[in-house]
CSV table of C-alpha atoms in Angstrom, one decimal:
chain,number,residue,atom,x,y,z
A,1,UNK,CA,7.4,21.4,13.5
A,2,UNK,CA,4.0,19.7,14.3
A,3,UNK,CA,0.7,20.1,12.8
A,4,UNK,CA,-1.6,21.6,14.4
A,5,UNK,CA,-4.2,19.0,12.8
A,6,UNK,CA,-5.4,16.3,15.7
A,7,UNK,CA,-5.7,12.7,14.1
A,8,UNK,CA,-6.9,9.4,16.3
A,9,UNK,CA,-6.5,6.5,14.4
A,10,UNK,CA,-8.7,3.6,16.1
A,11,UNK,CA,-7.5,0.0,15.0
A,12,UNK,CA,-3.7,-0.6,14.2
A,13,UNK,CA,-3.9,-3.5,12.3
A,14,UNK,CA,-1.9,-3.3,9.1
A,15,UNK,CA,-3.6,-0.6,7.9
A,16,UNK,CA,-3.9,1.5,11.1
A,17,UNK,CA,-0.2,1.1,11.8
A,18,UNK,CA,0.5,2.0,8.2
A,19,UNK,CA,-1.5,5.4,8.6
A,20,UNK,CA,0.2,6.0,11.9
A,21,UNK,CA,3.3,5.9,11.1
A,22,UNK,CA,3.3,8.1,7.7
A,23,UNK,CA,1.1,10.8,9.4
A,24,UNK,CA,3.3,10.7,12.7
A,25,UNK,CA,6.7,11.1,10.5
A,26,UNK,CA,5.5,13.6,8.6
A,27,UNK,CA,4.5,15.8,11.7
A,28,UNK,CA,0.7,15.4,12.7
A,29,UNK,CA,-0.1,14.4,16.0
A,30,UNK,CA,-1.4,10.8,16.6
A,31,UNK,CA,-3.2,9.0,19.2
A,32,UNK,CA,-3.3,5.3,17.7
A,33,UNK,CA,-6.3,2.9,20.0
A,34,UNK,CA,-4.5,-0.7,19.6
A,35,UNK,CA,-3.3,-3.6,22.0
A,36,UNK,CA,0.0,-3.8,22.9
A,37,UNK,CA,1.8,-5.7,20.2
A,38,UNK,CA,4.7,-7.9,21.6
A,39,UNK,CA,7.1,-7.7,18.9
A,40,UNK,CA,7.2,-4.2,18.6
A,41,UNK,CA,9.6,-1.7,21.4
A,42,UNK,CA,7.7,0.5,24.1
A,43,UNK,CA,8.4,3.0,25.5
A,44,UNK,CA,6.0,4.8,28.4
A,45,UNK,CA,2.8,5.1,26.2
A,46,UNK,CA,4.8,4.8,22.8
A,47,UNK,CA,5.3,1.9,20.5
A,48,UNK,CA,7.5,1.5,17.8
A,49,UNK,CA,6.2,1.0,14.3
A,50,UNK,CA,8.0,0.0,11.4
A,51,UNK,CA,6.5,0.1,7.4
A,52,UNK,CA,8.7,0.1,4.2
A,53,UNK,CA,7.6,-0.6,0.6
A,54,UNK,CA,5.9,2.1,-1.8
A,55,UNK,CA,5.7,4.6,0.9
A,56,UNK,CA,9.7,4.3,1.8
A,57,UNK,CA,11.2,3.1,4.6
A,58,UNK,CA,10.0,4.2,7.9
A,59,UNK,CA,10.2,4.1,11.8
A,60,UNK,CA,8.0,6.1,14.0
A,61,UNK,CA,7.0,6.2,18.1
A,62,UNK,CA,3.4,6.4,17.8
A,63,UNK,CA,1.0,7.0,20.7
A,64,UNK,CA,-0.9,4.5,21.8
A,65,UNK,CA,-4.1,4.3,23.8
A,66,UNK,CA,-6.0,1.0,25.1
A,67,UNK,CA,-9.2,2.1,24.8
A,68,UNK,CA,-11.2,4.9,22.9
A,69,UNK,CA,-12.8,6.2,25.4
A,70,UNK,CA,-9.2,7.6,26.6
A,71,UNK,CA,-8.9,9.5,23.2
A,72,UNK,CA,-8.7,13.4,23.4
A,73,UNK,CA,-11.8,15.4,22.8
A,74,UNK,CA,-11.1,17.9,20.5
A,75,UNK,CA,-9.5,15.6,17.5
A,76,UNK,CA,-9.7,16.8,13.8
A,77,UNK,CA,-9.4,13.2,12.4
A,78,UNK,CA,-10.8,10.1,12.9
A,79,UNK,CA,-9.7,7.0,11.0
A,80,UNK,CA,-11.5,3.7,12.0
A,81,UNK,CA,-9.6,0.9,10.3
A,82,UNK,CA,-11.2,-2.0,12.3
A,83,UNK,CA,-13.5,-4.5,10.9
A,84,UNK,CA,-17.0,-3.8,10.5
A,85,UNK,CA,-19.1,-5.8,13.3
A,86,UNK,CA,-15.9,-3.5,15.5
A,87,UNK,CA,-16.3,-0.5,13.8
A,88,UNK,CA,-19.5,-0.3,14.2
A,89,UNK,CA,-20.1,-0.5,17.9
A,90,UNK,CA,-17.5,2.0,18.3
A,91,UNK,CA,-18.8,4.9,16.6
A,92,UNK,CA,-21.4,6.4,19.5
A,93,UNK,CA,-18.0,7.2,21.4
A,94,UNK,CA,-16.1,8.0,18.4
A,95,UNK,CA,-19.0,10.5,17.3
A,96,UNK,CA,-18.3,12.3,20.8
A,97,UNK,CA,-14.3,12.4,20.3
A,98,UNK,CA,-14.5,15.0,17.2
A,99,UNK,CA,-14.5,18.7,16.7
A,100,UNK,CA,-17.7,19.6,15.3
A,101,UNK,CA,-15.7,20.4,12.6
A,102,UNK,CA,-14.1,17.2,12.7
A,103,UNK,CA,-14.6,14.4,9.9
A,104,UNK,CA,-14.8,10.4,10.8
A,105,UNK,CA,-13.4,8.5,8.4
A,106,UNK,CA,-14.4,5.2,6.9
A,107,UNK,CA,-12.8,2.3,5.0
A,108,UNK,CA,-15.3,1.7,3.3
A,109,UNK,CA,-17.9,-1.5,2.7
A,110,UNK,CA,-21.4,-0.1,0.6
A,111,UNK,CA,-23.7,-2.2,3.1
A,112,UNK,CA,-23.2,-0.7,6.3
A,113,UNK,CA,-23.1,3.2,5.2
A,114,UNK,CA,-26.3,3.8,6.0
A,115,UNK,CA,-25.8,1.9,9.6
A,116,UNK,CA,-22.7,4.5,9.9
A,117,UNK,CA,-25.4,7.4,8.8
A,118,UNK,CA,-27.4,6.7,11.6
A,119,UNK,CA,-24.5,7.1,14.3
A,120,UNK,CA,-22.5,9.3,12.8
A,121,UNK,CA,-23.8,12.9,11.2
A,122,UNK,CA,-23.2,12.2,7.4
A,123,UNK,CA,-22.0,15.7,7.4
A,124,UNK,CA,-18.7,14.5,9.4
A,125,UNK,CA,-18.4,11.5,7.5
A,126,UNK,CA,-15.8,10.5,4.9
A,127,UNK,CA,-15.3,7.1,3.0
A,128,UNK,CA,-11.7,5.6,2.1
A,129,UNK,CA,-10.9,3.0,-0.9
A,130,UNK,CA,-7.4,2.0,-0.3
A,131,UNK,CA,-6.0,1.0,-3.3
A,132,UNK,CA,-2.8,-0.4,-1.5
A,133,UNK,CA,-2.4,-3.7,0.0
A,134,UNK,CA,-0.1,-4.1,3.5
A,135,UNK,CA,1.1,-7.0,5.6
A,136,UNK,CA,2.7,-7.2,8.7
A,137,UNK,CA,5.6,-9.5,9.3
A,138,UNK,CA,7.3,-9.6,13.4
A,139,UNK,CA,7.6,-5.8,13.9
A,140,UNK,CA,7.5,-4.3,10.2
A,141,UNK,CA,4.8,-3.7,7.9
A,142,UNK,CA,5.4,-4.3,4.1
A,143,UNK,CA,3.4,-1.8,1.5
A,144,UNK,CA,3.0,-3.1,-2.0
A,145,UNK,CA,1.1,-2.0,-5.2
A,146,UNK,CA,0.6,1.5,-3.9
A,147,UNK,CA,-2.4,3.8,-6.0
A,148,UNK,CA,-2.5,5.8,-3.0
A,149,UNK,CA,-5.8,6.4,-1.3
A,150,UNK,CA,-9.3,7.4,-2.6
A,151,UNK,CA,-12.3,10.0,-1.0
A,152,UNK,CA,-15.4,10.3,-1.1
A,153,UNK,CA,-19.1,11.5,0.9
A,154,UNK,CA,-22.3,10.4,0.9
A,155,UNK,CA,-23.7,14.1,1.7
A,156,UNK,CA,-22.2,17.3,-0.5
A,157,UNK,CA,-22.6,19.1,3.2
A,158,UNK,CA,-19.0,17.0,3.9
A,159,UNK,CA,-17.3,18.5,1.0
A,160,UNK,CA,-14.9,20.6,3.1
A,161,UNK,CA,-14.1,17.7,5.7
A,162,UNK,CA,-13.7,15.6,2.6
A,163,UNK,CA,-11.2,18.7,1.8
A,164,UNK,CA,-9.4,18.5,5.2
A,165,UNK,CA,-8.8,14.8,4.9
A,166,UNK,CA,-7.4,15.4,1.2
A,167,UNK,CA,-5.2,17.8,2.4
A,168,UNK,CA,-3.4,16.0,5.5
A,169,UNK,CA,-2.9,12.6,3.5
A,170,UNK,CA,-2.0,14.3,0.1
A,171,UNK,CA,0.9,14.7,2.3
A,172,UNK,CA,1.7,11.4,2.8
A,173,UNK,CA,0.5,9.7,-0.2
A,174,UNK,CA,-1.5,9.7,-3.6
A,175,UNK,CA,-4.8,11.0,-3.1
A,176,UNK,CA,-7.7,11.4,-5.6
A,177,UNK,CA,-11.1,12.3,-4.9
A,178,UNK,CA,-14.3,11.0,-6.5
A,179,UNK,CA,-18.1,11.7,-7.0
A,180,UNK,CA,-19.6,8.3,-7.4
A,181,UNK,CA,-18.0,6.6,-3.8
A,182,UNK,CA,-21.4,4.2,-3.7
A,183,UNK,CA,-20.6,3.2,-7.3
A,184,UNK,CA,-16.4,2.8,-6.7
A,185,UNK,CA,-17.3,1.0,-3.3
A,186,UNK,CA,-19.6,-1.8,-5.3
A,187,UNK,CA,-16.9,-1.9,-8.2
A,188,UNK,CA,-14.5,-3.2,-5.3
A,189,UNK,CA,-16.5,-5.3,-3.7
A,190,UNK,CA,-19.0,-7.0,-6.0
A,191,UNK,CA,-15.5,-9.5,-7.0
A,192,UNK,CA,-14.1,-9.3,-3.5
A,193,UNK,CA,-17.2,-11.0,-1.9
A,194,UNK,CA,-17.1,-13.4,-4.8
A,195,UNK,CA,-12.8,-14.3,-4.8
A,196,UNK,CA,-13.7,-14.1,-0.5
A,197,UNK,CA,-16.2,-16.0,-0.4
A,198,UNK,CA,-15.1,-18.5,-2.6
A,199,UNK,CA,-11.6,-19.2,-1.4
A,200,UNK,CA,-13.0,-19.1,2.2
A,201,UNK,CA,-14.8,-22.3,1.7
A,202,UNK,CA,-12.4,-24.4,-0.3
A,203,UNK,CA,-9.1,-22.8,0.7
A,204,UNK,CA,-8.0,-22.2,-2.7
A,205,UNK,CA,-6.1,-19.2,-4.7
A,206,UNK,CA,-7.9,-17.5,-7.8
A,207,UNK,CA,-6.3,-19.2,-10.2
A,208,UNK,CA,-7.6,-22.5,-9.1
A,209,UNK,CA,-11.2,-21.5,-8.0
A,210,UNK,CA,-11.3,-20.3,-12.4
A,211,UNK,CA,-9.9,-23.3,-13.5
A,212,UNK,CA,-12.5,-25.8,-12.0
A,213,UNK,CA,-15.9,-26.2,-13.5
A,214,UNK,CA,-17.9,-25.5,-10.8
A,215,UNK,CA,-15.3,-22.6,-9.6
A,216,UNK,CA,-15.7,-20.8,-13.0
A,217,UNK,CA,-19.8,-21.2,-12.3
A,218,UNK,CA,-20.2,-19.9,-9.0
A,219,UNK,CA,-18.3,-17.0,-9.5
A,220,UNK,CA,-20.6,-16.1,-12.4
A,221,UNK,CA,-23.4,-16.7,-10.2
A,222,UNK,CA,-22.5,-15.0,-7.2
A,223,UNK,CA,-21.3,-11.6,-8.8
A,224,UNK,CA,-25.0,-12.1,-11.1
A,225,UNK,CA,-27.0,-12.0,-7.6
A,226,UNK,CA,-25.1,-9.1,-6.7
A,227,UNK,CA,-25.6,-7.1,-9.4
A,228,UNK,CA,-29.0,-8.3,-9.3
A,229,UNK,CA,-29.7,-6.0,-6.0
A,230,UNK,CA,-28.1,-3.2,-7.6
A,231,UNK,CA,-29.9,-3.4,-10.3
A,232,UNK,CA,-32.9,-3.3,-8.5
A,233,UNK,CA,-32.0,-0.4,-5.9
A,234,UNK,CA,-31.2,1.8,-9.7
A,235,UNK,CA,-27.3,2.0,-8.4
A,236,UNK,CA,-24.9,1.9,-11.1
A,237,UNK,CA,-21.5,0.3,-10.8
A,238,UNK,CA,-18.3,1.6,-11.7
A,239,UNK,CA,-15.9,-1.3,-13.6
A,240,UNK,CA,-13.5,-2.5,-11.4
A,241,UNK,CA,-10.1,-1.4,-11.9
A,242,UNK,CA,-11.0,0.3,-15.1
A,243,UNK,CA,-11.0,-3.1,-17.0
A,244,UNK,CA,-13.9,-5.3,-15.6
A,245,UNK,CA,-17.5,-4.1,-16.9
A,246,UNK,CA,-20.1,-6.3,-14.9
A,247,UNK,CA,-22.7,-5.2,-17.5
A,248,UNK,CA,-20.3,-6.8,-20.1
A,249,UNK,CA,-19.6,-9.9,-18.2
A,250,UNK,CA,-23.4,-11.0,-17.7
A,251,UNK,CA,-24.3,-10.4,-21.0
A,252,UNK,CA,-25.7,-13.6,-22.1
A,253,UNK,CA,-25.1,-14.5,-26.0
A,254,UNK,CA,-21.8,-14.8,-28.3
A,255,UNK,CA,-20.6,-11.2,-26.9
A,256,UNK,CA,-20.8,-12.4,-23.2
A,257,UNK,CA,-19.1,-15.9,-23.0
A,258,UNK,CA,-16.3,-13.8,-25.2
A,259,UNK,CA,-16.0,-11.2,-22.4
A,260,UNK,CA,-16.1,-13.0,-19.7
A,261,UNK,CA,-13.3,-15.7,-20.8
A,262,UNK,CA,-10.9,-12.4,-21.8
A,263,UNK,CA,-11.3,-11.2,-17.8
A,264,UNK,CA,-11.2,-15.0,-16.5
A,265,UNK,CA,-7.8,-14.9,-18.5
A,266,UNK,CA,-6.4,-11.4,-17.5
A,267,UNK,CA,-7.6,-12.7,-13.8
A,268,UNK,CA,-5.8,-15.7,-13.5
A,269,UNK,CA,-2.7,-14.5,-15.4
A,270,UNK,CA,-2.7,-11.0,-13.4
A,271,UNK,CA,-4.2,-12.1,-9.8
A,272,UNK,CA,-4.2,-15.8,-9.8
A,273,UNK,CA,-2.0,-16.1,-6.6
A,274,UNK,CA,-4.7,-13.9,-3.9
A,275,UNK,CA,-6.0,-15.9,-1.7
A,276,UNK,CA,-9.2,-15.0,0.1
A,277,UNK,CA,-8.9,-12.6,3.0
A,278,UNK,CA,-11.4,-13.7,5.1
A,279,UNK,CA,-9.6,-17.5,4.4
A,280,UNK,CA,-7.3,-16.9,8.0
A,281,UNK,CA,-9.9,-16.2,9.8
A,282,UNK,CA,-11.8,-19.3,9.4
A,283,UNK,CA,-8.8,-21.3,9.9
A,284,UNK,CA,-7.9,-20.0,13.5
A,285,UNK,CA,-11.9,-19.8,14.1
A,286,UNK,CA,-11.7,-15.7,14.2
A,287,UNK,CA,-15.1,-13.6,13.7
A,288,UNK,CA,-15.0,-13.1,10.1
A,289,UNK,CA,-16.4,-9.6,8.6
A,290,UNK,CA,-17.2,-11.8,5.5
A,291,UNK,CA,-20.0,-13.1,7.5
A,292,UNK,CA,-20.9,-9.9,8.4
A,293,UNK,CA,-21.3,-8.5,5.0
A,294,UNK,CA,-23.0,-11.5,3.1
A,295,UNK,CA,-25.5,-11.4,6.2
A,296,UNK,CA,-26.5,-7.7,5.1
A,297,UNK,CA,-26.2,-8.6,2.0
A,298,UNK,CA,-29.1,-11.7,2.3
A,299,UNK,CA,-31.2,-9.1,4.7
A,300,UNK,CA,-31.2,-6.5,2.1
A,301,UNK,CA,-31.8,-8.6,-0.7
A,302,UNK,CA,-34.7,-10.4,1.6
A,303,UNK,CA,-36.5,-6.8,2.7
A,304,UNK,CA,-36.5,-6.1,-1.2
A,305,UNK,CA,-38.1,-9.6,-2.0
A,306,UNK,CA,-34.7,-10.8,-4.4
A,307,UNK,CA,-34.0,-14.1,-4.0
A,308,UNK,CA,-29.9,-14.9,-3.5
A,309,UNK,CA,-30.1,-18.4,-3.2
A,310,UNK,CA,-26.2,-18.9,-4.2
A,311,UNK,CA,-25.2,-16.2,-2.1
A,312,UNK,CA,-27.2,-17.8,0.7
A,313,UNK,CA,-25.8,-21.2,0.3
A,314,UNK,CA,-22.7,-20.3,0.7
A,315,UNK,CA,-23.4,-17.8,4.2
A,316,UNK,CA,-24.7,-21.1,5.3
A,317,UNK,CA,-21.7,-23.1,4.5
A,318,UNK,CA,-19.3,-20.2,5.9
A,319,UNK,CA,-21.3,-20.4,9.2
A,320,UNK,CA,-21.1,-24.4,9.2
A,321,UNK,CA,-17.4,-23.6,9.2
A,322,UNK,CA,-17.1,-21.0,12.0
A,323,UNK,CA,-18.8,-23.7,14.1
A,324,UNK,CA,-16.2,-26.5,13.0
A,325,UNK,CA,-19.2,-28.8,11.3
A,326,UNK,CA,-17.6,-28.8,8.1
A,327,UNK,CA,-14.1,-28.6,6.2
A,328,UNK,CA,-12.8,-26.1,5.0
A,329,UNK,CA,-12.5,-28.3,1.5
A,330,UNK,CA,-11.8,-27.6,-2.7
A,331,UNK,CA,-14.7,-29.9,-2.9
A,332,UNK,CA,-17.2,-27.4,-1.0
A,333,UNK,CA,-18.0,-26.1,-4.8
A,334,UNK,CA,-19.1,-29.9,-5.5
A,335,UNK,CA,-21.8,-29.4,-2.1
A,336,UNK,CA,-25.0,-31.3,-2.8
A,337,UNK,CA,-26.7,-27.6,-1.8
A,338,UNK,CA,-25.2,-26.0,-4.3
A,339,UNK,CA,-25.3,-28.3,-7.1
A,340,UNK,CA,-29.4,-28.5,-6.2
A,341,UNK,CA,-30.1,-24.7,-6.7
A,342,UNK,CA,-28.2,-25.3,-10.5
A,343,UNK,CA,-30.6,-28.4,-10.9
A,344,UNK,CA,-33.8,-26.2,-9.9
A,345,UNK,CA,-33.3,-23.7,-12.6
């Protein structure tokens, strides 16, 4: 029997075809906006996912539309799982394609919410951590790691949207709510900028950007500038994953250097093989939403007078490479540039 709950799901990269296919199998009507994929079966206006891993083993015909303008009207639920310069753009139609009971929801990055605030009523708006991690190979899509899904608002008006999105993917998957989403969000992606950024201009996995000199450094330094603008804005930050405390890592003294070589450890034994996410997309001279989010980053840094002058260094280098005048290299952490600012303090 179907729900009577509308969902469009807008993006159906790996995580867009992952949501499809769980919330299509288990009975809720789907309208998925994605290109047509050619290693995956159509049929009419129907293509074939496939997903297995921690949420089983699954096949689904899900609906798919070319563009969002040709979503329905009246929808319940909208997940955008694009990118962020994407996303973005999108959501003036998007905003129109929901009941006005309707929530959009948001995977979530901490310095565009209040760019989605000003198109989208923060009343209608929920934010999505996914603490699973999904690749698509040919046709199928393999799930790994699975915590489920997290939820949270900006506004307590969009508690009971924030409900209504609990309740259909409780469904599918672990789901767990929290209070503090601007606090989780920055937990995420104060080390995820860093480990991006990072292996984006040098190519290399975790494990190696820790175990060179000037690796070890800039990672300290970057995550320091961060927290720097938190610090600042009065935001505090959840640790990440429970185990890593940024107040604890940049304490200087005795205490500090001990901390920080226990989670430099854990990191390389634990998640020394990740390589950077944004690393393909500078290789096969794709838009990158890292550049999108250490741009933000540097303009809100800039509007509150904080300098960032690692951070910036290495937005400049990432642009260099997007226009093919310079290598990605493992000697970009040896850049004349970078070594400078270290030399000025």
């Amino acid at each position: 029997m179907r729900n009577p709950i509308k969902i469009g799901i807008v993006g159906a990269g790996n995580v867009g075809r992952t949501l499809a296919v769980i919330l299509s199998a288990n009975g809720y009507y789907v309208e998925a906006v994605t290109g047509k994929s050619p290693h995956n079966i159509q049929i009419d206006n129907y293509t074939a996912y496939e997903i297995t891993g921690d949420f089983g083993n699954k096949q689904y015909l899900v609906r798919v539309i070319a563009d969002i303008v040709d979503l329905s009207q009246d929808l319940d639920i909208i997940f955008v799982c694009t990118k962020i310069f994407d996303a973005v753009s999108m959501l003036k139609v998007l905003r129109e394609k929901i009941k006005p009971t309707g929530a959009i929801v948001t995977i979530q990055n901490m310095f565009w919410i209040d760019r989605v605030a000003s198109l989208v009523d923060p009343n209608n708006m929920v934010c999505m951590h996914l603490d699973f991690s999904c690749k698509t190979v040919g046709k199928k899509t393999y799930i790994k790691n699975s915590d489920g899904i997290k939820l949270g608002v900006v506004r307590k008006e969009a508690f009971d949207k924030l409900e209504m999105v609990h309740d259909v993917l409780s469904n599918v998957c672990r789901v767990k709510d929290t209070n503090d989403i601007v606090g989780l969000t920055l937990g995420r992606n104060i080390i995820n900028i860093s480990i991006s950024s990072l292996g984006a201009i040098s190519g290399l996995k975790l494990k190696d950007i820790l175990l060179d000199r000037n690796g070890r450094y800039l990672f300290v330094k970057i995550i320091e500038e961060e927290m720097s603008l938190l610090n600042l804005l009065n935001i505090k930050v959840m640790p990440y994953d429970g185990k890593l405390d940024y107040y604890k890592f940049l304490e200087n003294g005795i205490s500090g250097k001990i901390y920080k070589r226990k989670i430099m450890r854990l990191l390389i034994k634990n998640n020394g093989n990740i390589v950077s996410s944004a690393l393909r997309d500078f290789e096969f001279g794709r838009k990158s939403e890292l550049l999108v989010v250490l741009n933000n980053f540097i303009k809100y840094s800039s509007f509150r007078g904080l300098k960032v002058p690692y951070i910036r260094q290495i937005y400049d280098m990432l642009c260099q490479i997007s226009k093919n005048e310079r290598r990605i290299s493992e000697d970009a952490f040896y850049d004349k540039n970078l070594v400078k600012i270290g030399e000025k303090k």
